[in-house]
Amino acid sequence: MKNLAPADAAALEAVETREWLDSLDYVLQQGDKNRVVRLLEALRARARISGVRVPFAATTPYINTIAPQEQVAMPGDRALERRAKSLVRWNALAMVVRANRESDGIGGHISTYQSAATLYEVGFNHFLRGKNAGADADVIFYQGHAAPGIYARAFLEGRLTEGHLKNFRHELRDTPGLSSYPHPWLMPDFWEYPTVSMGIGPLLSIYQARFIRYLENRGLKPASEQKVWAFLGDGETDEPESLGSISLAAREKLDNLIFVVNCNLQRLDGPVRGNGQIIQELEAVFRGAGWNVIKCLWGAEWDALLARDTDGLLAKRMGEVVDGEYQRYVVEDGDYMRKHFFGTDPRLLDLVRHLSDDDLKKLKMGGHDPVKVFNAYHAAVNHKGGPTVILARTIKGYGLGEAGEGKNITHQQKKMNESDLRHFRDRFGIPLSDDAIADAPFYRPEEGVPELVYIKERRQALGGPSPIRVVSAPKIKAEMPGVFDEFAKGTGGKKASTTFVFVKMLANLLKDKELGKLIVPIVPDEARTFGMESLFRQVGIYSSIGQLYEPVDVAQLLYYKEAKDGQILEEGITEAGSISSWVAAGTAYATHGVNTIPFYIYYSMFGFQRVGDFIWAAADARCRGFLLGGTAGRTTLAGEGLQHQDGQSHTMALTVPTCRAYDPAYAYELAVIIEDGIRRMYVDNEQCFYYLSVMNEQYEMPEMPAGSRDGIIKGLYKFKGASAALGAGVKAKAQLIGSGAILNEVVKAAALLEKYGVAADVWSATSFNQLYRDAHSVERWNLMHPGEKPRVPYVTECLAGTEGVVVAASDYIRSQPDMLSRWIGRPLTTLGTDGFGRSEDRASLRHHFEVDAKHIAAATLSTLLREKQIDLKVVKQAFADLQINSEKTDPAIA
Ligand SMILES: Cc1ncc(C[n+]2csc(CCOP(=O)(O)OP(=O)(O)O)c2C)c(N)n1
Ligand SMILES: [Mg+2]
């Protein structure tokens, strides 16, 4: 070939290509596709041996994965489905348009649902199973911005009224409205999972699918046909959370998981990949991770063109156009597409010569073709051995025409004028008159019309409505004998850390006859840090395939035991994945009717700070369970330095309304809180979850003081009265409040203060957050009830009968104890750990942050002086004795 003129070479290559393709066709005609695969493999191997480097290709051609001849017939009545879908489209649009006419700026989205309508409607009519399907009921993550369409569907099914639709985004009116997005907190009988913070739905869905396997393998749920469906946007896949754990889904062979990515090629501001192809990019990523990828790109009209495209020119052209250009075809007329898409080659132009410009405009995308979508779903639900992603190509704002179809502004489009509305009405055949249309009225045909009967029947057959949230888990028993009792006694002189104590409690819980099996311990590769390795052997680490190897430490008692019915979710280094497992387990009481009780323990710095948005979503989802911030406390976690030493997680925990956060110091405090927590969440059905900080500092755990239980739960109790040793020598009094590991420093400070004639009571503050919430709730009541006998905040009541200055210290930033300032009836001095941590030992850290016993004592004396309750001379002497450096650098900015 080398010596041929270029034109001859091209002609020869064309002949050669033809011959090879003919040979391939011949093999295909024999009907053996596997033979084709083997042939291609053999060719690839021969080429490689001969030094041909075939470039790596994780993608397949830019055509539908499912060939027309592979399609199955779509059951049902397509005409009725189309009519119903058009009505859903209309009502979804009307909901947003009306809401924004009435209250400018109230928001809502039209174009997301219009692009996804077929994806949902095929799902609702043929695949998505409701709760009456029992164990087979699907778990569905709806794309948040498509909410208007989901409401419109529920309206047609008679689940929502016109009143609801009118009050879209008006949740505070007398007739309850509809929340902007999926929020189980606001619509607990409707939405199951919040999704609108992008990336959260996809990640939660992966761990949900894995958790279902966990429940099945552990005998907590029967094996089923249940699927987890995650509907997401193509722009949403840019969130690292969306794609970050897809390899887990493939590794775990989660064939119960289906992602449906609505590839309308647009996000909010513009194209997702204007200069590239998001679908090919996603295909490569998912295929590379081991997923079954189904591309659903072109509607049936394209099949005939592709069938006539014997030289593969059309498929090639489809694969070379960038998304920005594809978007243009949506906005321009058919002539533009003829020129720019087909016009690159006369043979392509020939292919569409018989089609008018109008016909070209009507060539549908795969995601708008019910048969193509049905086939994609059908293949997905029948795929075995791994997860499936459907990449469905659609048009953003489909049907909006001039008002926004395919335009860059379409995501934000909320208003439509009369002519836009007419255009939409005509396109989808909505039976509304010209007179009526201007008001964008909702439209539901009268009961009994075939399309309504049909869609209801379809839902009936698929196990009832969706979305729906149902709580069906039975209450657990209230008694937990032998689990917590031992901790009231203290450790009798022996030292222990609260982390150690927690692990002991967890071990006890795991042994409990009724609760044991429901406990789900979750760790992101930190079990040894927390001394939990004893549990490896006790309950095993969950592995869907058991243990295929003999672990290196098999000879040891506490070897690394993986088992199919293992109980611990050892997630590896993924806090986002671990919290997703926690959400799956903590919402299983609703999703699966199983009261699993998750305990997720992690480095406290990598909780709220790292995955705060997941925790927020968990609260929205009415999640229950325990989060344990381990190695907690800015000065208690020694050595680790700035990135690990957490002094802020409790402040962040305060921002989550359903989170009850505690910083317990002693074993019995932890026992009381966890026992109360299980009771609240799983017996009394209180909507809350817990954040507990647990430390690795070892100290003696004292005996539980009589009558302290109630105070431990409320957040404050008197741990120790002032020593009687001073007798008549008392010069001044003080109330010292300490929390977590700093409580011990406070106890020591009280002892130091005796030398200066100060008698100090010591209080343990298990939760500043709870005290603050109680005080505000009481104050609010008082404000709202003028003239009535005022109620007294709990913290005020605690300190009311006491004397002396009040000083409070914790291992967290000062805003924690500061929250009590208004409620204690006198000035409050606070100490805390504002500032960056350091790699140091505990004593030096506490000195640096001024939360050690000496600084607490000094601060108390300074406060007494300010209140004129002690002489300057005494304070000066104390400062000298305690070696307080008044010119020391402020740790808050050091
Ligand atoms: C974490 C997060 N960041 C930003 C947003 C704001 N936002 C809402 S929708 C959207 C664009 C969504 O595009 P895509 O995922 O492609 O969905 P489409 O509407 O096109 O289906 C953005 C940026 C958000 N909801 N969540
Ligand atoms: Mg998009």
PDB file of N, CA and C and ligand atoms in Angstrom, residues 234-235 262 264-267 272 396, ligand 2:
ATOM      1  N   ASP A 234     -27.039  14.474  34.661  1.00  0.00           N
ATOM      2  CA  ASP A 234     -25.676  14.302  34.132  1.00  0.00           C
ATOM      3  C   ASP A 234     -24.722  15.319  34.755  1.00  0.00           C
ATOM      4  N   GLY A 235     -25.232  16.539  35.005  1.00  0.00           N
ATOM      5  CA  GLY A 235     -24.388  17.525  35.669  1.00  0.00           C
ATOM      6  C   GLY A 235     -24.025  17.068  37.074  1.00  0.00           C
ATOM      7  N   ASN A 262     -30.025  11.019  33.668  1.00  0.00           N
ATOM      8  CA  ASN A 262     -30.746  11.790  32.665  1.00  0.00           C
ATOM      9  C   ASN A 262     -29.747  12.691  31.939  1.00  0.00           C
ATOM     10  N   ASN A 264     -29.302  15.091  29.654  1.00  0.00           N
ATOM     11  CA  ASN A 264     -29.838  16.145  28.783  1.00  0.00           C
ATOM     12  C   ASN A 264     -28.715  17.072  28.339  1.00  0.00           C
ATOM     13  N   LEU A 265     -27.505  16.685  28.676  1.00  0.00           N
ATOM     14  CA  LEU A 265     -26.285  17.402  28.264  1.00  0.00           C
ATOM     15  C   LEU A 265     -26.168  18.796  28.859  1.00  0.00           C
ATOM     16  N   GLN A 266     -27.093  19.134  29.741  1.00  0.00           N
ATOM     17  CA  GLN A 266     -27.049  20.464  30.344  1.00  0.00           C
ATOM     18  C   GLN A 266     -27.095  20.371  31.865  1.00  0.00           C
ATOM     19  N   ARG A 267     -26.479  21.367  32.461  1.00  0.00           N
ATOM     20  CA  ARG A 267     -26.626  21.526  33.912  1.00  0.00           C
ATOM     21  C   ARG A 267     -27.295  22.865  34.159  1.00  0.00           C
ATOM     22  N   VAL A 272     -23.016  20.448  30.047  1.00  0.00           N
ATOM     23  CA  VAL A 272     -22.183  19.717  31.008  1.00  0.00           C
ATOM     24  C   VAL A 272     -20.776  19.544  30.429  1.00  0.00           C
ATOM     25  N   LYS A 396     -33.207  18.925  27.574  1.00  0.00           N
ATOM     26  CA  LYS A 396     -33.627  19.676  28.756  1.00  0.00           C
ATOM     27  C   LYS A 396     -34.735  20.654  28.363  1.00  0.00           C
TER      28      LYS A 396
HETATM   29 MG    MG B   2     -28.521  17.747  33.050  1.00  0.00          MG
END
